[in-house]
mmCIF file of C-alpha atoms and ligand atoms in Angstrom:
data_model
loop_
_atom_site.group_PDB
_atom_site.id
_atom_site.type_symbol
_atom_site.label_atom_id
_atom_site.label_comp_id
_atom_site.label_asym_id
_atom_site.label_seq_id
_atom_site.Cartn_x
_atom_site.Cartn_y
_atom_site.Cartn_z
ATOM 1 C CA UNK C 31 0.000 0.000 0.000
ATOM 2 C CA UNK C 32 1.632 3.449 -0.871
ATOM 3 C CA UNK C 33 1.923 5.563 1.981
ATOM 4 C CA UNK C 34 1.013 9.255 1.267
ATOM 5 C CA UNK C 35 3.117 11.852 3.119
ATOM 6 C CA UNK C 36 3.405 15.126 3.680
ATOM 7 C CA UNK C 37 7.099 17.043 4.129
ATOM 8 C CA UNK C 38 6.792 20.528 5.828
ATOM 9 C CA UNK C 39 9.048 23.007 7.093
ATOM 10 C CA UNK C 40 8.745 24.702 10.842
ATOM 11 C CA UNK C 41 9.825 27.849 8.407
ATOM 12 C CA UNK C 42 8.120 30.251 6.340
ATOM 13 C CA UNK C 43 11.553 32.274 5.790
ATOM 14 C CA UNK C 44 11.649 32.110 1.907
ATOM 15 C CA UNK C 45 15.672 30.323 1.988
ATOM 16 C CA UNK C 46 14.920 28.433 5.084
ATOM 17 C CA UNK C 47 17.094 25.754 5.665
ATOM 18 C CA UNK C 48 14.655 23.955 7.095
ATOM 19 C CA UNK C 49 12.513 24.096 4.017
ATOM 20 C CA UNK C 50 15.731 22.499 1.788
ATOM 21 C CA UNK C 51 15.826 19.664 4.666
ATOM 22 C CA UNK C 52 12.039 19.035 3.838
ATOM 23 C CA UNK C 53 12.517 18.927 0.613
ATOM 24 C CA UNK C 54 14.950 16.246 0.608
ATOM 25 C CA UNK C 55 12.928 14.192 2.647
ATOM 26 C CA UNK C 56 10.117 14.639 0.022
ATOM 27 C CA UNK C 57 12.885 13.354 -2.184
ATOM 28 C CA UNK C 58 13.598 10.339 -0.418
ATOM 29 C CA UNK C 59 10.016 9.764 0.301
ATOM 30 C CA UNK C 60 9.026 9.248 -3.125
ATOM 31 C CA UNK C 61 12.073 7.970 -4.232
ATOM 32 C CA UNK C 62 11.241 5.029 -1.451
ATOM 33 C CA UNK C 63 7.619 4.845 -3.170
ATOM 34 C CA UNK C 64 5.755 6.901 -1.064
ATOM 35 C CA UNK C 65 3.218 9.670 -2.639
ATOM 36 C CA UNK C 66 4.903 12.752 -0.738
ATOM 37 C CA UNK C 67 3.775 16.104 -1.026
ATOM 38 C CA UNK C 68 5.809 19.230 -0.262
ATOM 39 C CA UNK C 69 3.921 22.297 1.448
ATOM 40 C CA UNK C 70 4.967 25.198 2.445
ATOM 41 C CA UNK C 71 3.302 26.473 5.756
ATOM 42 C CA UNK C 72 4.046 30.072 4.219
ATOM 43 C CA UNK C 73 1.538 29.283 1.931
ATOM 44 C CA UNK C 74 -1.176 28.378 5.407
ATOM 45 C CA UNK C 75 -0.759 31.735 7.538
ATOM 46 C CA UNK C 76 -2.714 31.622 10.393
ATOM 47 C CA UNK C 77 -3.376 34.102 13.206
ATOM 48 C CA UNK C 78 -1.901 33.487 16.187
ATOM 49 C CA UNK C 79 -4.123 31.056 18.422
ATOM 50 C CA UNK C 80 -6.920 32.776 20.432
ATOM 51 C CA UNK C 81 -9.732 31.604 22.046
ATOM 52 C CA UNK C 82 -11.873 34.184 21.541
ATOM 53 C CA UNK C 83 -10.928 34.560 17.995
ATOM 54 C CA UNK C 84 -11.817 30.936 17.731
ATOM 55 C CA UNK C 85 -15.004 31.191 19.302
ATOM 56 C CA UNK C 86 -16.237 34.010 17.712
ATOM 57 C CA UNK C 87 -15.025 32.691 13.984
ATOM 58 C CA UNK C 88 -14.130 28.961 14.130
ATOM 59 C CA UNK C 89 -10.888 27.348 12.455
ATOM 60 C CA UNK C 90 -9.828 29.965 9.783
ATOM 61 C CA UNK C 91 -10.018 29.326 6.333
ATOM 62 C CA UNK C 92 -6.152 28.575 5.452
ATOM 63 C CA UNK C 93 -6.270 26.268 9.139
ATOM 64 C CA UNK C 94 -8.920 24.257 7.895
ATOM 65 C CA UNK C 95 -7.207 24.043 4.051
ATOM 66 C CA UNK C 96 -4.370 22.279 5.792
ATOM 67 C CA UNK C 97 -6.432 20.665 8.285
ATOM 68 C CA UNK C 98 -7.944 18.840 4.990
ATOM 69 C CA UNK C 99 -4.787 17.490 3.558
ATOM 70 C CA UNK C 100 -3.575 16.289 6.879
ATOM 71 C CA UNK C 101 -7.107 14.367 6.769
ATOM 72 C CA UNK C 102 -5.254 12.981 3.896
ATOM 73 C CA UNK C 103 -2.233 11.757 4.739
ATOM 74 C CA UNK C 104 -1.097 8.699 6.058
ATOM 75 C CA UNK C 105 2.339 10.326 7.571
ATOM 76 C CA UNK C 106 4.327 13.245 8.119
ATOM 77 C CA UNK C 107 8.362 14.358 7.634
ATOM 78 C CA UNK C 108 8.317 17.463 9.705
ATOM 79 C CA UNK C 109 12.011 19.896 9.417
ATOM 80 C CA UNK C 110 11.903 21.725 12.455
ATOM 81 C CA UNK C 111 13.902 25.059 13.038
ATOM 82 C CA UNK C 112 15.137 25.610 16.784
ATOM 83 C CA UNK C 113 14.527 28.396 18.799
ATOM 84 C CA UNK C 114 15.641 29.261 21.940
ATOM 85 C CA UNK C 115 15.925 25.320 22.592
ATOM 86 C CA UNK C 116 12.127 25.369 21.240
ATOM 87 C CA UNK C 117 10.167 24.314 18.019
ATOM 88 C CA UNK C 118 9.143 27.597 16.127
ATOM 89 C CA UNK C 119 6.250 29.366 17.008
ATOM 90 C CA UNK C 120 5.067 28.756 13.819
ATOM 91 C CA UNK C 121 5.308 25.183 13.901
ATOM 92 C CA UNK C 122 3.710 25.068 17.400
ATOM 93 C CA UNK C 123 0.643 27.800 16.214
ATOM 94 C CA UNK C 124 0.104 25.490 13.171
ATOM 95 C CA UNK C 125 -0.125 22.319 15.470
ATOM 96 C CA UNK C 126 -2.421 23.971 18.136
ATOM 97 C CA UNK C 127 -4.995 25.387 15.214
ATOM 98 C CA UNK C 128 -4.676 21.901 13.785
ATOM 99 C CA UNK C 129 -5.564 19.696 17.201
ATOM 100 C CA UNK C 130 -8.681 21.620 17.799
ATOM 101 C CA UNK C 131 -12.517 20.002 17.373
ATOM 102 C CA UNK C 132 -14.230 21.583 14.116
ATOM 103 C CA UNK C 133 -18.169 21.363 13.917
ATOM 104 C CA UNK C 134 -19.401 18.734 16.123
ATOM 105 C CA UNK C 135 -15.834 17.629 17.232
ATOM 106 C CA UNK C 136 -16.634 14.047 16.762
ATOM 107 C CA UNK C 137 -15.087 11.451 14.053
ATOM 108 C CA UNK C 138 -13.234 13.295 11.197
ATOM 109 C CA UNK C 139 -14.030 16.328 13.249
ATOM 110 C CA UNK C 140 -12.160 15.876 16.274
ATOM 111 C CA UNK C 141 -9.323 17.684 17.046
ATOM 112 C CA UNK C 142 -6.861 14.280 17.413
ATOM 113 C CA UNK C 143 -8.158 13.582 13.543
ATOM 114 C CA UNK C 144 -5.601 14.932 11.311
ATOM 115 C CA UNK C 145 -2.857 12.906 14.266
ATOM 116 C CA UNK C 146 -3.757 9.975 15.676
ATOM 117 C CA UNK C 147 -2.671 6.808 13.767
ATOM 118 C CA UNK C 148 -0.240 9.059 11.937
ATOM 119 C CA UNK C 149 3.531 7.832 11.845
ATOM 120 C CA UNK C 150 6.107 11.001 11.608
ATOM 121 C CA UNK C 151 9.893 11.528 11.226
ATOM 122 C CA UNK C 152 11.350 14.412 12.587
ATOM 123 C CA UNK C 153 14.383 16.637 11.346
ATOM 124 C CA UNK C 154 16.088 19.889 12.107
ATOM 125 C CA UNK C 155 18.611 22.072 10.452
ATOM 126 C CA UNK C 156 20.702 25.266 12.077
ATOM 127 C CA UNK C 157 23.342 26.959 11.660
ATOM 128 C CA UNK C 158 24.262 26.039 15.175
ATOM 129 C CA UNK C 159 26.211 23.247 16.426
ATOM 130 C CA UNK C 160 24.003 21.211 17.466
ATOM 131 C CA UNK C 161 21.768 21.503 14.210
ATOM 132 C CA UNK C 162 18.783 21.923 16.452
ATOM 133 C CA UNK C 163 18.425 18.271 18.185
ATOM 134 C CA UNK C 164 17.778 19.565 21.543
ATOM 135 C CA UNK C 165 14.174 20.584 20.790
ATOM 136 C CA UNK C 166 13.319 17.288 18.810
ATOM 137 C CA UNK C 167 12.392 15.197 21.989
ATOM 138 C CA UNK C 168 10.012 18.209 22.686
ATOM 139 C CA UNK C 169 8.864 17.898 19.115
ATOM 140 C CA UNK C 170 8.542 14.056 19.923
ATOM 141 C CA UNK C 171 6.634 14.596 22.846
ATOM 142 C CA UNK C 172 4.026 16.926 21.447
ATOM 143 C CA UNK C 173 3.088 14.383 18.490
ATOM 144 C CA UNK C 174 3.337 11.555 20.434
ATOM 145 C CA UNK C 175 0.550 13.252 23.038
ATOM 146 C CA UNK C 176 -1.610 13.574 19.937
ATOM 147 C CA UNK C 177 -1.377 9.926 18.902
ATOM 148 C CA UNK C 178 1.317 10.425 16.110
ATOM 149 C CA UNK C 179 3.829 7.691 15.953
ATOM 150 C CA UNK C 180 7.549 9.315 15.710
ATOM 151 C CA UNK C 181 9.651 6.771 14.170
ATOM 152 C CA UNK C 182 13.247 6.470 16.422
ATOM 153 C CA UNK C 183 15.701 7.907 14.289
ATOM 154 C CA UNK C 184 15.395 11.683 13.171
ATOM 155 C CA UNK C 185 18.086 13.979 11.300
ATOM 156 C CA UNK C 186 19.694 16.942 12.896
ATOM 157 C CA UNK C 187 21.591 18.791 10.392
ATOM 158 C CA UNK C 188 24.344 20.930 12.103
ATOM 159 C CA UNK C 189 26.398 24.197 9.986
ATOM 160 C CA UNK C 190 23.497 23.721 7.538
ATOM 161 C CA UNK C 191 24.279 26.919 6.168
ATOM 162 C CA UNK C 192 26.789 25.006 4.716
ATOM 163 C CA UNK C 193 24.874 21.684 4.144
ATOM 164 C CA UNK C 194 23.333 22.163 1.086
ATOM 165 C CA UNK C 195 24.511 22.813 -2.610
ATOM 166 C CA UNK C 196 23.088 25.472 -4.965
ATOM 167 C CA UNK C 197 20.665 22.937 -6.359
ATOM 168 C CA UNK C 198 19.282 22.120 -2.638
ATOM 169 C CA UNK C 199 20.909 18.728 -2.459
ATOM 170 C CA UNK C 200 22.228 18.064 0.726
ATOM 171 C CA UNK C 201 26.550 17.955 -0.111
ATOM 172 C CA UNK C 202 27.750 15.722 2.901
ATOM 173 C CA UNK C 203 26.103 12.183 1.277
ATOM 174 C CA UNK C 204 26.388 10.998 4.946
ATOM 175 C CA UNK C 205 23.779 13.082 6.137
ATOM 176 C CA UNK C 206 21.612 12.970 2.494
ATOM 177 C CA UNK C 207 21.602 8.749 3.463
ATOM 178 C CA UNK C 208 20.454 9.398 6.305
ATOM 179 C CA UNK C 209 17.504 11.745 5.336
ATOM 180 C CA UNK C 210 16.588 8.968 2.981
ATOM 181 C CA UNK C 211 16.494 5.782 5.368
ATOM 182 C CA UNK C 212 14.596 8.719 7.311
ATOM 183 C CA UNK C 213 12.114 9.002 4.514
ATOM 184 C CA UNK C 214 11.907 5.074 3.848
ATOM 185 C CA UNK C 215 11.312 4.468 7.589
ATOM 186 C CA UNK C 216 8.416 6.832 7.520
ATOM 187 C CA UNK C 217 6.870 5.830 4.693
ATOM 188 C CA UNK C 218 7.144 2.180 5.671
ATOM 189 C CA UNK C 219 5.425 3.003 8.987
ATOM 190 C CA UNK C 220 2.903 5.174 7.712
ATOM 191 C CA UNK C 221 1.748 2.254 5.149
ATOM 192 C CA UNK C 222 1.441 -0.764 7.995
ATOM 193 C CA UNK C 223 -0.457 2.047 10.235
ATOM 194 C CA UNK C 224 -2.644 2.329 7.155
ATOM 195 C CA UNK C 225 -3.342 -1.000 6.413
HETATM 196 C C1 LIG N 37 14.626 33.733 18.074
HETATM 197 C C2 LIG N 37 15.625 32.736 17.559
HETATM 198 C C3 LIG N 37 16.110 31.788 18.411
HETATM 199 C C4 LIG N 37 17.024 30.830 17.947
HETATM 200 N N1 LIG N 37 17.446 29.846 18.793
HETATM 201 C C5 LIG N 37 18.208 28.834 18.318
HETATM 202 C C6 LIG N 37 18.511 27.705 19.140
HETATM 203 O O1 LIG N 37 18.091 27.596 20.273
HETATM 204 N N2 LIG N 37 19.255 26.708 18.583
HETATM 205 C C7 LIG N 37 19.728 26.775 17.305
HETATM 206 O O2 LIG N 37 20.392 25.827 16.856
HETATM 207 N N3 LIG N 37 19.449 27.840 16.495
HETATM 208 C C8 LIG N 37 18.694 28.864 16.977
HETATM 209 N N4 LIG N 37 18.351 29.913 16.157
HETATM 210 C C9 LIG N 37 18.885 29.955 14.782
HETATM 211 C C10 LIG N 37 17.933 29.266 13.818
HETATM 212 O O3 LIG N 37 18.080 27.866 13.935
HETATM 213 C C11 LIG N 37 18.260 29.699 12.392
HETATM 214 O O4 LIG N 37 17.879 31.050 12.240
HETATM 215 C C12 LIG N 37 17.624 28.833 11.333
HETATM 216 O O5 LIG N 37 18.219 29.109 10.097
HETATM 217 C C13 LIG N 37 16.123 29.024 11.265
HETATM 218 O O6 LIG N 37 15.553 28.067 10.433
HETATM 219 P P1 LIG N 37 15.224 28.318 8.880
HETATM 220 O O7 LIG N 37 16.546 28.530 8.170
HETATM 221 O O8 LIG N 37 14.557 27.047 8.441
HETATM 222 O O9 LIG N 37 14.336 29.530 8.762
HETATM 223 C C14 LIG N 37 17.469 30.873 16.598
HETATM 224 C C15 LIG N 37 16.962 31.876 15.756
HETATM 225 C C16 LIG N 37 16.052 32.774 16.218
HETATM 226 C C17 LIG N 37 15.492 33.803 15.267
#
């Protein structure tokens, strides 16, 4: 069974490295089979969460766009951006819009829908030393409390200012390997969880 996937960047900078990270996973996904789509959440802005916003207007319009092809997808490859030892704010205000109820909350409407049953590989790239790791067991956490599976090995990318060649290909074909048994693992996953 083909797994369909979808590779996203914690970014909305238009060179974000995290953005060239996801789309080498999207390479490696469907070069291991899988029907990956790339997004780019700069193409999804969303207010900032609020309560009252949400009560007086419900999920807005470009939330519930992605909402729909997270409805769709079997699996995730998520490049994550650290800050201050944190996933982005973006990333986190795209996952909080996306794990509330819509409508009557129940089924395909509940919050946990577009997670649960999910599998997900995680990755980071920064210019930093540490190429952003120390927020992925956050990241980990967070999915894992919304029923997402997080596959065990994940992809920090350190220097990756560096890391990738004009074309976006990731030089170092250590690291490019690894983004690609990343990408197979995930897409292996995401099929059994499908089946
Ligand atoms: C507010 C802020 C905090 C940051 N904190 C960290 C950090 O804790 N660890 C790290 O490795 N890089 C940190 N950085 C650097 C980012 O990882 C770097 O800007 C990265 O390129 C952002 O991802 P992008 O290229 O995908 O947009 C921080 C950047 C900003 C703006």
């Amino acid at each position: 069974m083909t797994a369909r996937l979808l590779a996203f960047a914690g970014s909305a900078r238009r060179d974000s490295l995290n953005k060239k990270l996801a789309r080498a996973a999207h390479a490696g996904a469907t070069a291991a089979g899988a029907q990956a789509t790339f997004i780019d959440l700069d193409d999804y802005p969303m207010p900032l969460y609020h309560g009252d916003l949400e009560a007086a207007s419900g999920m807005p319009e470009k939330a519930l766009e992605l909402r729909a092809l997270f409805l769709e997808s079997d699996g995730l490859l998520i490049a994550s951006p650290e800050n201050n030892n944190a996933m982005s704010s973006l990333l986190k205000n795209t996952i909080d819009w996306l794990s509330r109820d819509v409508g009557d909350g129940k089924g395909a409407n509940s919050g946990l829908a577009p997670w649960r049953g999910k599998a997900a590989g995680l990755l980071a790239a920064s210019p930093g030393a540490f190429g952003g790791v120390r927020h992925l067991p956050h990241l980990r956490q967070v999915l894992a409390g919304l029923g997402v599976t997080v596959v065990g090995a994940q992809v920090a990318v350190p220097k990756a200012h560096e890391a990738f060649a004009a074309d976006g290909h990731l030089a170092d074909e250590r690291v490019a390997k690894q983004v690609r048994s990343l990408a197979e693992a995930v897409a292996g996953l995401a099929a059994k969880l499908r089946a």
